[in-house]
Coordinates of C-alpha atoms in Angstrom, one line a residue:
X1 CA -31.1 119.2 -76.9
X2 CA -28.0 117.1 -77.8
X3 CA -25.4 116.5 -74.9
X4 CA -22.8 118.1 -76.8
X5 CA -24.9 121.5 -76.9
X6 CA -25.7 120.6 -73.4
X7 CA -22.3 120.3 -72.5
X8 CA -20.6 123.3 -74.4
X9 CA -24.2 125.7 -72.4
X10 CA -22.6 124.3 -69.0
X11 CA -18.7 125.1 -70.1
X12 CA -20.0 128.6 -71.1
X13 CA -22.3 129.3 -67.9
X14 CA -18.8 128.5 -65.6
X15 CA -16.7 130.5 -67.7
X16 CA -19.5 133.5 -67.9
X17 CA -17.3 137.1 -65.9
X18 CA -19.3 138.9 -63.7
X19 CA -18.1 142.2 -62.0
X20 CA -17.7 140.2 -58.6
X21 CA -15.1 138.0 -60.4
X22 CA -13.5 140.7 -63.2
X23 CA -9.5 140.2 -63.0
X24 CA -9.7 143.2 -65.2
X25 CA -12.4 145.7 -65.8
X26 CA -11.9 149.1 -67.9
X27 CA -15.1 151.9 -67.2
X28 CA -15.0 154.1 -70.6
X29 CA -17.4 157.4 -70.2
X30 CA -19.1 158.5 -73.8
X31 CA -21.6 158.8 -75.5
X32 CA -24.2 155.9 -76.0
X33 CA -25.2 156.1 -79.7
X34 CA -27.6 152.9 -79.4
X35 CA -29.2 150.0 -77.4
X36 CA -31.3 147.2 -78.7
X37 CA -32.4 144.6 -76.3
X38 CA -34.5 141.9 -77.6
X39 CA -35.7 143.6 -80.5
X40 CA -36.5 147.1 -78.0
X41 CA -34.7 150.5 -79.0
X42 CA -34.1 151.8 -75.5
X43 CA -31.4 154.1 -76.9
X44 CA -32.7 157.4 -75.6
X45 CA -32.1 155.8 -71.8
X46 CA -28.5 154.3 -72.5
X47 CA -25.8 155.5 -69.9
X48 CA -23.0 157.0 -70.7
X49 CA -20.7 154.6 -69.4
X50 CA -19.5 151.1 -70.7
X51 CA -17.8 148.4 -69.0
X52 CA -15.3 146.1 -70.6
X53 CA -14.4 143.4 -68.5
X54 CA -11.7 140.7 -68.5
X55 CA -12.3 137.4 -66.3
X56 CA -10.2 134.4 -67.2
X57 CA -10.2 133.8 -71.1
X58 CA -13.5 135.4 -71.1
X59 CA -14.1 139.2 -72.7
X60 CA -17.6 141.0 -72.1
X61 CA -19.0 144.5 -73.3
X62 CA -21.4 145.7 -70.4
X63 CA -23.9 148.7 -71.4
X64 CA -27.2 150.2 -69.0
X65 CA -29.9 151.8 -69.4
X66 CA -31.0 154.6 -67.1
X67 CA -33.9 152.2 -65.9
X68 CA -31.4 149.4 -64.7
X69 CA -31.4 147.6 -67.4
X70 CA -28.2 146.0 -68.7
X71 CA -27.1 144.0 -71.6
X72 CA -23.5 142.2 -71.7
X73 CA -22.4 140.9 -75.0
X74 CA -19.3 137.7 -73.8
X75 CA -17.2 136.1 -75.9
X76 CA -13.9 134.1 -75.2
X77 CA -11.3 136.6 -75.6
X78 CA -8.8 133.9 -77.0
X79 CA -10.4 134.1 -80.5
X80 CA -10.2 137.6 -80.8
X81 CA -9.3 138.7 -84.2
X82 CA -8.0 141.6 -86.8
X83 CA -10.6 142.5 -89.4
X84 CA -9.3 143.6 -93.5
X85 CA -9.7 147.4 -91.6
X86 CA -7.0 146.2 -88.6
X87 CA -9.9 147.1 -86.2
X88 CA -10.3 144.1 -83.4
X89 CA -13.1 141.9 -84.2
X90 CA -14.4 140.1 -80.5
X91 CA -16.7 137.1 -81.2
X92 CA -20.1 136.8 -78.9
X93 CA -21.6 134.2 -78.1
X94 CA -23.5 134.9 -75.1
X95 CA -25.9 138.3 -74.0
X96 CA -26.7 138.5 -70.6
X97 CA -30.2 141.1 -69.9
X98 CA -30.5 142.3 -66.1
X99 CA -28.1 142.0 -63.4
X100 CA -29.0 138.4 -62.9
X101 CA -29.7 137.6 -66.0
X102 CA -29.6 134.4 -66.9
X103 CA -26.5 133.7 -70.3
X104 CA -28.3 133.0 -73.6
X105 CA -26.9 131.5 -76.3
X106 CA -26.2 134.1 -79.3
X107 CA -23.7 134.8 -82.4
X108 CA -22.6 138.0 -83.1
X109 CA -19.2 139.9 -82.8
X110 CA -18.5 143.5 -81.0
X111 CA -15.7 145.6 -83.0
X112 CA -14.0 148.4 -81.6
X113 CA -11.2 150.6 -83.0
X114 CA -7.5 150.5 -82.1
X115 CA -7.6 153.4 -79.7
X116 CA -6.0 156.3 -80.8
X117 CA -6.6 160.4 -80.6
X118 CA -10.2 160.7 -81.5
X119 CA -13.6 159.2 -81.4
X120 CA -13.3 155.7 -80.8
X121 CA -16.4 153.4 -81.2
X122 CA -17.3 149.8 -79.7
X123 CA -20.1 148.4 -81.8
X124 CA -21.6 145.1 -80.8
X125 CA -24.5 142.9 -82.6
X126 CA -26.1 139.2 -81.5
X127 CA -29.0 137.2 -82.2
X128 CA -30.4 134.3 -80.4
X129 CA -31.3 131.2 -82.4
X130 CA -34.8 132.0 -82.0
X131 CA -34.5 135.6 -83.7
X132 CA -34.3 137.9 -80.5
X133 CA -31.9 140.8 -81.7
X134 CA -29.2 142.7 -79.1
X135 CA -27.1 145.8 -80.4
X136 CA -24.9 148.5 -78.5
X137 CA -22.7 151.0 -80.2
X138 CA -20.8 153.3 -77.8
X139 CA -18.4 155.9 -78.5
X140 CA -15.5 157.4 -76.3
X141 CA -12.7 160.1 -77.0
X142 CA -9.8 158.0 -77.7
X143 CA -7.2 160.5 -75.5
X144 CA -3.1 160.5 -76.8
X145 CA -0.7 158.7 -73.8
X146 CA 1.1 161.8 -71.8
X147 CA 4.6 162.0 -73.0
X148 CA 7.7 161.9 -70.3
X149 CA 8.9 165.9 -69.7
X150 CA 12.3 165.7 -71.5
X151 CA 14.9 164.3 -69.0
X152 CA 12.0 162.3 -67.3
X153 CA 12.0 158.5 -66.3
X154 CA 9.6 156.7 -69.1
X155 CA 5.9 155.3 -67.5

């Protein structure tokens, strides 16, 4: 292993959120549509609840199984970016399996729509160098902001 990839693993283990250390964490209740974890379809056991969490520059899409498993899918939330459909594209390059899992290297991106009225999905894909596959899709009812009564202060 080169020092530079040694080097940029140790930057990414530091920088890594967990829920101990979330400045920002957003529970979203849906409807689990899929989970892959290492090439295994545990779909029919996926909660019906994602975390999104925000820890320093760091972004991470959390999703369980009814068995404990998890998967996270991390990427730095800096390079965040608008795809040709305006929906916000979140590199990964980490996926985390268990609680205590230890952060593996991986490429892959999770997209979510602009929430608005309606079903809004999350969909996120990585593989590891050495062809291990991860994959979530999650989908939650997008609810409209509640509008001021007429004569109210603004929220």
């Amino acid at each position: 292993m080169t020092i530079r990839l040694r080097l940029a693993l140790l930057c990414a283990l530091f920088t890594v959120p967990s829920a101990a250390h979330a400045q920002a964490a957003l529970r979203l209740e849906g409807t689990c549509e899929k989970l892959v974890v290492d090439g295994r379809d545990l779909t029919a056991t996926c909660s019906p609840v994602l975390v999104n969490a925000v820890s320093r520059n760091r972004t991470s899409f959390d999703f369980s199984a009814a068995d404990g498993q998890t998967l996270s899918f991390s990427g730095n939330g800096a390079q965040q970016e608008a795809t040709e459909e305006t929906d916000p594209l979140q590199p990964i390059n980490l996926v985390m399996v268990g609680k205590d899992g230890a952060p593996t290297l991986a490429i892959g991106a999770c997209r979510f729509s602009t929430p608005e009225p309606g079903r809004t999905a999350i969909t996120c894909e990585a593989s590891t160098a050495d062809g291990h596959a991860y994959a979530g899709t999650f989908v939650t009812a997008a609810k409209p902001a509640e509008k001021a009564a007429p004569g109210a202060p603004a929220r």
